[in-house]
């Protein structure tokens, strides 16, 4: 923040501060404009022309007033937006230049404020639009990704904001699929269920064979087995049996169990053991563990699994701590919606107008059509037509007319 205040000072002074004479001239200009003084030696230290000493509050207040703010606190309140805009303007000016300039700019800039993530999203999106994949690969190797601590909500926001663009840029440089940060922040986050038979399935096959990260390898193999299920092929749990999943992310743990369930060779005791471990761990993020299980239960019409999940979660205190978990809650309500109709042939609430986010969007739209088809007998033909339209776009043999008509049979 002080660095940007110095930039503003140079800009408003109208000359660069490169020697003692410039500092003396700036000191006089500050007195002239603010009726307050800042000693030229203080300015020398501030601008790196003498040994640095942290500026006093009085100095910062005076410089802030010189640049049009009431004081330094006022500057801090307003400045993040201006600094963000300034950084974006600089970036857009160099984005078509040598890629080294982009990387140097990122590594020099101090992206620690609340706008940092959106700044990087804008940069990555711009590079994807311009098909600068080599530059994008270099960006994912910068200290922004290597040295910054991200919350899972930040990772979700970043991955979904950037990942969606690869629907239009599917011919991806394999080097990017070997970039650990790209895999962590994009590939594993924006799971494109619309293109499992397209680019995303191709990515998964490549990553499963080439990554050395056990979690990412397991994730990729699980995706390939899900693709098998959607295409009416045999689902295998081979290779997952001996995995030590203790350190795996909760969503990945649920994904692996869902693959075992899709094989049809699981036992209810497998699910019970999973639930019992959750009770022992006393996790506060229960929805994370059930995210994949819930969607698989709905897609595979596994009402026994729905019942088990519903029973377990209804007896637990579930906290929505992070914004991405709101989507998990809506998915849970949708699952309960399907289950309630199955056992009672009636609906007690309306979840169909809820907002479903992320890469499940098209699949969820299809499932909403299924429930509408069964509950709105008058408009059955309309929903049949809509179902066929979406299923054709998805291209998964699982979603046939028979699947729609006999979903609850």
CSV table of C-alpha atoms in Angstrom, one decimal:
chain,number,residue,atom,x,y,z
A,1,UNK,CA,0.0,0.0,0.0
A,2,UNK,CA,2.9,2.4,0.7
A,3,UNK,CA,4.5,1.5,-2.6
A,4,UNK,CA,1.3,2.5,-4.5
A,5,UNK,CA,1.2,5.7,-2.4
A,6,UNK,CA,4.7,6.4,-3.6
A,7,UNK,CA,3.6,5.8,-7.2
A,8,UNK,CA,0.7,8.2,-6.8
A,9,UNK,CA,3.1,10.8,-5.3
A,10,UNK,CA,5.5,10.6,-8.3
A,11,UNK,CA,2.5,10.8,-10.7
A,12,UNK,CA,1.0,13.8,-9.0
A,13,UNK,CA,4.4,15.5,-8.6
A,14,UNK,CA,5.0,15.3,-12.3
A,15,UNK,CA,8.6,14.1,-12.1
A,16,UNK,CA,10.6,11.0,-11.1
A,17,UNK,CA,12.3,10.8,-7.7
A,18,UNK,CA,15.8,9.7,-8.5
A,19,UNK,CA,18.2,11.9,-6.5
A,20,UNK,CA,18.5,14.3,-3.5
A,21,UNK,CA,17.4,17.3,-5.6
A,22,UNK,CA,14.2,15.6,-6.6
A,23,UNK,CA,13.5,15.0,-2.9
A,24,UNK,CA,14.1,18.6,-2.0
A,25,UNK,CA,11.8,19.7,-4.9
A,26,UNK,CA,9.1,17.3,-3.8
A,27,UNK,CA,9.4,18.5,-0.2
A,28,UNK,CA,8.8,22.1,-1.3
A,29,UNK,CA,5.8,21.0,-3.5
A,30,UNK,CA,4.2,19.2,-0.6
A,31,UNK,CA,4.4,22.4,1.6
A,32,UNK,CA,2.9,24.4,-1.3
A,33,UNK,CA,0.0,22.1,-1.7
A,34,UNK,CA,-0.8,21.0,1.9
A,35,UNK,CA,0.8,23.6,4.2
A,36,UNK,CA,2.5,20.7,5.8
A,37,UNK,CA,6.2,19.7,5.6
A,38,UNK,CA,8.0,16.4,5.0
A,39,UNK,CA,11.7,16.7,5.3
A,40,UNK,CA,13.6,15.8,2.1
A,41,UNK,CA,15.8,13.3,4.1
A,42,UNK,CA,12.5,11.5,5.0
A,43,UNK,CA,11.6,11.4,1.4
A,44,UNK,CA,15.1,10.1,0.5
A,45,UNK,CA,14.6,7.2,2.9
A,46,UNK,CA,11.1,6.6,1.6
A,47,UNK,CA,12.1,6.4,-2.0
A,48,UNK,CA,15.2,4.2,-1.4
A,49,UNK,CA,17.8,6.9,-1.9
A,50,UNK,CA,19.0,6.4,1.7
A,51,UNK,CA,18.7,3.7,4.3
A,52,UNK,CA,15.1,2.8,4.7
A,53,UNK,CA,13.2,3.7,7.8
A,54,UNK,CA,9.5,3.0,8.2
A,55,UNK,CA,7.6,6.3,7.6
A,56,UNK,CA,5.7,7.8,10.5
A,57,UNK,CA,1.9,8.2,10.6
A,58,UNK,CA,2.3,11.9,10.2
A,59,UNK,CA,4.4,11.5,7.0
A,60,UNK,CA,1.9,9.0,5.6
A,61,UNK,CA,-1.0,11.3,6.4
A,62,UNK,CA,0.7,14.2,4.7
A,63,UNK,CA,1.5,12.2,1.6
A,64,UNK,CA,-2.1,11.0,1.5
A,65,UNK,CA,-3.3,14.6,1.6
A,66,UNK,CA,-0.8,15.5,-1.1
A,67,UNK,CA,-2.5,12.9,-3.3
A,68,UNK,CA,-6.1,14.1,-2.6
A,69,UNK,CA,-7.1,11.9,0.4
A,70,UNK,CA,-8.1,13.2,3.9
A,71,UNK,CA,-5.4,11.1,5.6
A,72,UNK,CA,-3.7,7.8,5.3
A,73,UNK,CA,-6.7,5.8,6.7
A,74,UNK,CA,-8.9,7.4,4.1
A,75,UNK,CA,-6.3,6.4,1.5
A,76,UNK,CA,-6.3,2.8,2.8
A,77,UNK,CA,-10.1,2.5,2.5
A,78,UNK,CA,-10.2,3.8,-1.1
A,79,UNK,CA,-6.9,2.7,-2.4
A,80,UNK,CA,-7.4,-1.1,-2.9
A,81,UNK,CA,-9.7,-0.5,-5.8
A,82,UNK,CA,-7.4,2.1,-7.4
A,83,UNK,CA,-4.4,-0.1,-6.9
A,84,UNK,CA,-6.3,-3.0,-8.4
A,85,UNK,CA,-7.4,-1.0,-11.4
A,86,UNK,CA,-3.8,0.3,-11.9
A,87,UNK,CA,-2.4,-3.2,-11.8
A,88,UNK,CA,-5.0,-4.4,-14.3
A,89,UNK,CA,-4.2,-1.6,-16.7
A,90,UNK,CA,-0.5,-2.4,-16.5
A,91,UNK,CA,-1.2,-6.0,-17.1
A,92,UNK,CA,-3.4,-5.4,-20.1
A,93,UNK,CA,-0.6,-3.2,-21.6
A,94,UNK,CA,2.0,-6.0,-21.4
A,95,UNK,CA,-0.2,-9.1,-22.0
A,96,UNK,CA,0.6,-9.1,-25.7
A,97,UNK,CA,4.3,-8.5,-25.1
A,98,UNK,CA,7.0,-11.0,-24.2
A,99,UNK,CA,5.7,-13.6,-21.7
A,100,UNK,CA,8.7,-12.8,-19.4
A,101,UNK,CA,7.2,-9.4,-18.7
A,102,UNK,CA,4.0,-11.0,-17.5
A,103,UNK,CA,5.8,-13.3,-15.2
A,104,UNK,CA,8.1,-10.6,-13.9
A,105,UNK,CA,5.0,-8.4,-13.3
A,106,UNK,CA,3.3,-11.1,-11.3
A,107,UNK,CA,6.3,-11.9,-9.2
A,108,UNK,CA,7.0,-8.2,-8.4
A,109,UNK,CA,3.4,-7.3,-7.6
A,110,UNK,CA,2.2,-7.9,-4.0
A,111,UNK,CA,-1.1,-9.7,-4.6
A,112,UNK,CA,-2.3,-10.1,-1.0
A,113,UNK,CA,-5.4,-8.0,-0.9
A,114,UNK,CA,-9.0,-9.2,-1.4
A,115,UNK,CA,-8.8,-8.5,-5.2
A,116,UNK,CA,-5.8,-10.7,-5.8
A,117,UNK,CA,-7.7,-13.8,-6.7
A,118,UNK,CA,-10.0,-12.1,-9.2
A,119,UNK,CA,-7.0,-10.4,-10.7
A,120,UNK,CA,-5.4,-13.8,-11.4
A,121,UNK,CA,-8.7,-15.1,-12.7
A,122,UNK,CA,-8.8,-12.2,-15.2
A,123,UNK,CA,-5.3,-12.8,-16.2
A,124,UNK,CA,-5.8,-16.6,-16.8
A,125,UNK,CA,-9.0,-16.0,-18.7
A,126,UNK,CA,-7.3,-13.5,-20.9
A,127,UNK,CA,-4.5,-15.9,-21.7
A,128,UNK,CA,-6.9,-18.7,-22.5
A,129,UNK,CA,-8.9,-16.4,-24.8
A,130,UNK,CA,-5.7,-15.4,-26.6
A,131,UNK,CA,-4.6,-19.1,-26.7
A,132,UNK,CA,-1.4,-18.3,-24.8
A,133,UNK,CA,-1.2,-21.7,-23.2
A,134,UNK,CA,2.6,-21.6,-22.7
A,135,UNK,CA,2.3,-18.3,-20.9
A,136,UNK,CA,-0.6,-19.7,-18.8
A,137,UNK,CA,1.7,-22.7,-17.8
A,138,UNK,CA,4.3,-20.2,-16.6
A,139,UNK,CA,1.7,-18.2,-14.6
A,140,UNK,CA,0.7,-21.4,-12.7
A,141,UNK,CA,4.4,-21.9,-11.8
A,142,UNK,CA,4.7,-18.4,-10.1
A,143,UNK,CA,5.0,-17.7,-6.4
A,144,UNK,CA,1.4,-16.6,-6.4
A,145,UNK,CA,0.3,-20.2,-6.6
A,146,UNK,CA,3.4,-21.7,-4.9
A,147,UNK,CA,3.6,-19.4,-1.9
A,148,UNK,CA,0.0,-18.4,-1.2
A,149,UNK,CA,-2.3,-20.1,1.3
A,150,UNK,CA,-5.7,-20.6,-0.4
A,151,UNK,CA,-8.9,-21.5,1.4
A,152,UNK,CA,-11.0,-24.2,-0.3
A,153,UNK,CA,-13.6,-21.7,-1.1
A,154,UNK,CA,-11.0,-19.6,-3.0
A,155,UNK,CA,-9.9,-22.6,-4.9
A,156,UNK,CA,-13.5,-23.5,-5.9
A,157,UNK,CA,-14.1,-19.9,-7.0
A,158,UNK,CA,-10.9,-19.8,-9.1
A,159,UNK,CA,-11.2,-23.3,-10.6
A,160,UNK,CA,-14.8,-22.8,-11.7
A,161,UNK,CA,-14.2,-19.3,-13.1
A,162,UNK,CA,-11.2,-20.4,-15.2
A,163,UNK,CA,-12.1,-24.0,-16.0
A,164,UNK,CA,-15.3,-23.2,-17.9
A,165,UNK,CA,-13.3,-21.5,-20.6
A,166,UNK,CA,-11.7,-24.8,-21.7
A,167,UNK,CA,-14.9,-25.8,-23.3
A,168,UNK,CA,-13.9,-23.5,-26.1
A,169,UNK,CA,-10.1,-24.2,-25.9
A,170,UNK,CA,-10.1,-28.0,-25.7
A,171,UNK,CA,-6.9,-28.7,-27.5
A,172,UNK,CA,-4.7,-28.3,-24.4
A,173,UNK,CA,-0.9,-28.3,-24.4
A,174,UNK,CA,0.0,-31.5,-22.5
A,175,UNK,CA,2.6,-29.5,-20.6
A,176,UNK,CA,-0.2,-27.7,-18.8
A,177,UNK,CA,-1.6,-31.1,-17.7
A,178,UNK,CA,1.7,-31.8,-16.1
A,179,UNK,CA,1.6,-28.6,-14.2
A,180,UNK,CA,0.8,-29.5,-10.5
A,181,UNK,CA,-0.9,-26.1,-9.8
A,182,UNK,CA,-3.1,-26.3,-12.9
A,183,UNK,CA,-4.2,-29.8,-11.9
A,184,UNK,CA,-4.9,-28.6,-8.3
A,185,UNK,CA,-6.6,-25.3,-9.1
A,186,UNK,CA,-8.5,-26.1,-12.3
A,187,UNK,CA,-8.6,-29.7,-13.5
A,188,UNK,CA,-9.6,-31.2,-10.1
A,189,UNK,CA,-12.1,-28.4,-9.4
A,190,UNK,CA,-14.0,-27.8,-12.6
A,191,UNK,CA,-15.0,-31.3,-13.4
A,192,UNK,CA,-16.8,-30.8,-16.7
A,193,UNK,CA,-19.6,-33.4,-16.7
A,194,UNK,CA,-20.9,-32.0,-20.0
A,195,UNK,CA,-17.7,-33.1,-21.7
A,196,UNK,CA,-16.7,-36.4,-20.0
A,197,UNK,CA,-16.9,-38.0,-23.4
A,198,UNK,CA,-14.9,-35.1,-24.8
A,199,UNK,CA,-11.9,-33.1,-23.8
A,200,UNK,CA,-12.3,-33.7,-20.0
A,201,UNK,CA,-12.3,-37.5,-20.5
A,202,UNK,CA,-9.1,-37.1,-22.6
A,203,UNK,CA,-7.5,-35.0,-19.9
A,204,UNK,CA,-8.4,-37.6,-17.3
A,205,UNK,CA,-6.9,-40.5,-19.3
A,206,UNK,CA,-3.7,-38.5,-19.8
A,207,UNK,CA,-3.4,-37.4,-16.1
A,208,UNK,CA,-4.1,-40.8,-14.7
A,209,UNK,CA,-1.1,-42.2,-16.6
A,210,UNK,CA,1.3,-39.3,-16.1
A,211,UNK,CA,0.8,-37.7,-12.6
A,212,UNK,CA,2.8,-38.9,-9.6
A,213,UNK,CA,0.4,-37.3,-7.1
A,214,UNK,CA,-1.6,-40.2,-5.6
A,215,UNK,CA,-4.7,-38.1,-4.9
A,216,UNK,CA,-4.9,-36.7,-8.4
A,217,UNK,CA,-4.1,-40.1,-10.0
A,218,UNK,CA,-7.0,-41.6,-7.9
A,219,UNK,CA,-9.3,-38.7,-8.8
A,220,UNK,CA,-8.5,-39.2,-12.5
A,221,UNK,CA,-9.1,-43.0,-12.4
A,222,UNK,CA,-12.4,-42.4,-10.6
A,223,UNK,CA,-13.5,-40.0,-13.4
A,224,UNK,CA,-12.7,-42.7,-16.0
A,225,UNK,CA,-14.9,-45.2,-14.1
A,226,UNK,CA,-17.7,-42.7,-13.9
A,227,UNK,CA,-17.4,-42.3,-17.7
A,228,UNK,CA,-17.7,-46.1,-18.0
A,229,UNK,CA,-20.9,-46.0,-16.0
A,230,UNK,CA,-22.5,-43.2,-18.0
A,231,UNK,CA,-21.7,-45.1,-21.2
A,232,UNK,CA,-23.1,-48.4,-20.0
A,233,UNK,CA,-19.7,-50.1,-19.6
A,234,UNK,CA,-18.4,-52.2,-16.7
A,235,UNK,CA,-17.3,-50.1,-13.7
A,236,UNK,CA,-14.2,-51.4,-11.9
A,237,UNK,CA,-12.9,-50.7,-8.4
A,238,UNK,CA,-9.6,-52.3,-9.2
A,239,UNK,CA,-6.6,-50.3,-8.0
A,240,UNK,CA,-8.5,-48.5,-5.3
A,241,UNK,CA,-8.7,-51.3,-2.7
A,242,UNK,CA,-5.4,-50.9,-1.0
A,243,UNK,CA,-5.2,-47.1,-1.1
A,244,UNK,CA,-4.5,-45.3,2.1
A,245,UNK,CA,-7.1,-42.5,1.9
A,246,UNK,CA,-6.5,-41.0,5.3
A,247,UNK,CA,-5.0,-37.8,3.9
A,248,UNK,CA,-7.4,-37.6,0.9
A,249,UNK,CA,-9.8,-34.7,0.6
A,250,UNK,CA,-13.3,-35.5,1.9
A,251,UNK,CA,-14.9,-35.0,-1.5
A,252,UNK,CA,-12.4,-37.5,-3.1
A,253,UNK,CA,-13.1,-40.0,-0.3
A,254,UNK,CA,-16.8,-39.8,-1.2
A,255,UNK,CA,-16.0,-40.1,-4.9
A,256,UNK,CA,-14.0,-43.3,-4.4
A,257,UNK,CA,-16.8,-44.9,-2.4
A,258,UNK,CA,-19.3,-43.8,-5.1
A,259,UNK,CA,-17.2,-45.8,-7.7
A,260,UNK,CA,-17.4,-48.9,-5.5
A,261,UNK,CA,-21.1,-48.5,-5.2
A,262,UNK,CA,-21.4,-48.1,-9.0
A,263,UNK,CA,-19.7,-51.5,-9.5
A,264,UNK,CA,-22.7,-53.1,-7.8
A,265,UNK,CA,-20.4,-55.2,-5.7
A,266,UNK,CA,-20.5,-53.2,-2.6
A,267,UNK,CA,-22.2,-54.2,0.6
A,268,UNK,CA,-24.2,-52.0,2.9
A,269,UNK,CA,-21.5,-52.6,5.5
A,270,UNK,CA,-19.1,-50.6,3.3
A,271,UNK,CA,-21.3,-47.6,3.6
A,272,UNK,CA,-21.9,-48.2,7.3
A,273,UNK,CA,-18.1,-48.2,7.9
A,274,UNK,CA,-17.8,-45.0,6.0
A,275,UNK,CA,-20.4,-43.4,8.1
A,276,UNK,CA,-18.9,-44.7,11.3
A,277,UNK,CA,-15.5,-43.2,10.4
A,278,UNK,CA,-17.2,-39.9,10.0
A,279,UNK,CA,-18.7,-40.1,13.5
A,280,UNK,CA,-15.3,-40.9,14.9
A,281,UNK,CA,-13.6,-38.0,13.0
A,282,UNK,CA,-16.4,-35.7,14.1
A,283,UNK,CA,-15.9,-33.7,10.9
A,284,UNK,CA,-17.5,-30.2,10.7
A,285,UNK,CA,-17.6,-30.5,6.9
A,286,UNK,CA,-20.0,-33.5,6.5
A,287,UNK,CA,-21.4,-32.4,3.2
A,288,UNK,CA,-18.0,-32.6,1.6
A,289,UNK,CA,-17.9,-36.3,2.4
A,290,UNK,CA,-21.4,-36.8,0.8
A,291,UNK,CA,-21.2,-34.6,-2.2
A,292,UNK,CA,-20.3,-37.3,-4.7
A,293,UNK,CA,-22.4,-39.9,-3.0
A,294,UNK,CA,-25.5,-37.8,-3.3
A,295,UNK,CA,-25.2,-37.1,-7.0
A,296,UNK,CA,-24.3,-40.7,-7.7
A,297,UNK,CA,-27.3,-41.9,-5.7
A,298,UNK,CA,-29.6,-39.7,-7.8
A,299,UNK,CA,-28.1,-40.5,-11.2
A,300,UNK,CA,-28.0,-44.3,-10.5
A,301,UNK,CA,-31.5,-44.3,-8.9
A,302,UNK,CA,-30.1,-45.9,-5.8
A,303,UNK,CA,-32.9,-45.2,-3.3
A,304,UNK,CA,-31.3,-47.4,-0.6
A,305,UNK,CA,-28.2,-45.2,-0.7
A,306,UNK,CA,-30.4,-42.1,-0.6
A,307,UNK,CA,-32.2,-43.4,2.5
A,308,UNK,CA,-28.9,-44.1,4.3
A,309,UNK,CA,-27.5,-40.7,3.5
A,310,UNK,CA,-30.7,-39.0,4.6
A,311,UNK,CA,-30.9,-41.0,7.8
A,312,UNK,CA,-27.3,-40.2,8.7
A,313,UNK,CA,-27.3,-36.5,8.0
A,314,UNK,CA,-30.7,-35.9,9.6
A,315,UNK,CA,-29.2,-37.2,12.9
A,316,UNK,CA,-26.1,-35.0,12.6
A,317,UNK,CA,-25.5,-31.3,13.2
A,318,UNK,CA,-24.5,-30.1,9.8
A,319,UNK,CA,-22.9,-26.6,9.6
A,320,UNK,CA,-22.6,-24.6,6.4
A,321,UNK,CA,-19.3,-22.9,7.0
A,322,UNK,CA,-18.3,-22.0,3.5
A,323,UNK,CA,-20.1,-20.5,0.5
A,324,UNK,CA,-19.5,-23.5,-1.8
A,325,UNK,CA,-21.3,-25.8,0.7
A,326,UNK,CA,-24.5,-24.0,0.0
A,327,UNK,CA,-24.5,-25.9,-3.3
A,328,UNK,CA,-24.0,-29.1,-1.4
A,329,UNK,CA,-27.0,-28.3,0.7
A,330,UNK,CA,-29.2,-27.7,-2.3
A,331,UNK,CA,-28.0,-31.0,-3.8
A,332,UNK,CA,-28.9,-32.8,-0.6
A,333,UNK,CA,-32.4,-31.2,-0.7
A,334,UNK,CA,-32.7,-32.4,-4.3
A,335,UNK,CA,-31.8,-35.9,-3.3
A,336,UNK,CA,-34.4,-35.8,-0.5
A,337,UNK,CA,-36.9,-34.5,-3.0
A,338,UNK,CA,-36.3,-37.6,-5.2
A,339,UNK,CA,-36.4,-40.0,-2.2
A,340,UNK,CA,-39.6,-38.5,-0.8
A,341,UNK,CA,-41.4,-38.9,-4.2
A,342,UNK,CA,-40.2,-42.5,-4.4
A,343,UNK,CA,-41.5,-43.6,-1.0
A,344,UNK,CA,-44.7,-41.4,-0.9
A,345,UNK,CA,-45.5,-40.5,-4.5
A,346,UNK,CA,-45.9,-36.9,-3.5
A,347,UNK,CA,-43.9,-33.7,-3.0
A,348,UNK,CA,-43.6,-31.8,0.2
A,349,UNK,CA,-41.4,-28.9,-1.0
A,350,UNK,CA,-40.1,-27.3,-4.2
A,351,UNK,CA,-36.4,-27.5,-4.9
A,352,UNK,CA,-36.7,-27.2,-8.6
A,353,UNK,CA,-36.3,-23.4,-8.7
A,354,UNK,CA,-33.1,-23.5,-6.6
A,355,UNK,CA,-29.8,-22.4,-8.2
A,356,UNK,CA,-27.5,-25.2,-9.0
A,357,UNK,CA,-23.9,-24.2,-9.7
A,358,UNK,CA,-20.7,-25.5,-11.2
A,359,UNK,CA,-20.0,-28.2,-13.7
A,360,UNK,CA,-22.9,-30.5,-12.8
A,361,UNK,CA,-25.3,-27.9,-14.3
A,362,UNK,CA,-26.4,-29.8,-17.4
A,363,UNK,CA,-26.8,-33.2,-15.5
A,364,UNK,CA,-28.8,-31.4,-12.8
A,365,UNK,CA,-31.0,-29.9,-15.5
A,366,UNK,CA,-31.7,-33.3,-16.8
A,367,UNK,CA,-32.6,-34.7,-13.4
A,368,UNK,CA,-35.0,-31.8,-12.8
A,369,UNK,CA,-36.7,-32.7,-16.0
A,370,UNK,CA,-37.1,-36.2,-14.7
A,371,UNK,CA,-38.9,-35.1,-11.6
A,372,UNK,CA,-41.0,-32.7,-13.5
A,373,UNK,CA,-42.0,-35.4,-16.0
A,374,UNK,CA,-43.3,-37.6,-13.1
A,375,UNK,CA,-45.0,-34.9,-11.1
A,376,UNK,CA,-46.6,-32.8,-13.9
A,377,UNK,CA,-48.7,-35.3,-15.9
A,378,UNK,CA,-50.4,-32.7,-18.0
A,379,UNK,CA,-47.1,-31.5,-19.5
A,380,UNK,CA,-45.5,-34.9,-19.9
A,381,UNK,CA,-44.8,-34.5,-23.6
A,382,UNK,CA,-43.1,-31.2,-23.0
A,383,UNK,CA,-40.7,-32.7,-20.4
A,384,UNK,CA,-40.1,-35.8,-22.6
A,385,UNK,CA,-39.0,-33.5,-25.4
A,386,UNK,CA,-36.8,-31.5,-23.0
A,387,UNK,CA,-35.2,-34.6,-21.6
A,388,UNK,CA,-34.4,-35.9,-25.1
A,389,UNK,CA,-32.9,-32.6,-26.0
A,390,UNK,CA,-30.6,-32.4,-23.0
A,391,UNK,CA,-29.6,-36.1,-23.1
A,392,UNK,CA,-28.7,-35.8,-26.7
A,393,UNK,CA,-26.3,-32.9,-25.9
A,394,UNK,CA,-24.8,-34.8,-23.0
A,395,UNK,CA,-24.4,-37.9,-25.2
A,396,UNK,CA,-24.4,-40.5,-22.4
A,397,UNK,CA,-26.2,-43.8,-23.3
A,398,UNK,CA,-27.4,-44.1,-19.7
A,399,UNK,CA,-30.0,-41.3,-20.2
A,400,UNK,CA,-32.5,-43.1,-22.4
A,401,UNK,CA,-36.2,-42.6,-22.7
A,402,UNK,CA,-36.6,-45.7,-20.6
A,403,UNK,CA,-34.5,-44.1,-17.9
A,404,UNK,CA,-36.9,-41.2,-17.8
A,405,UNK,CA,-40.1,-43.2,-17.8
A,406,UNK,CA,-39.0,-45.9,-15.4
A,407,UNK,CA,-36.9,-43.8,-13.1
A,408,UNK,CA,-39.0,-44.5,-10.0
A,409,UNK,CA,-39.8,-48.1,-10.9
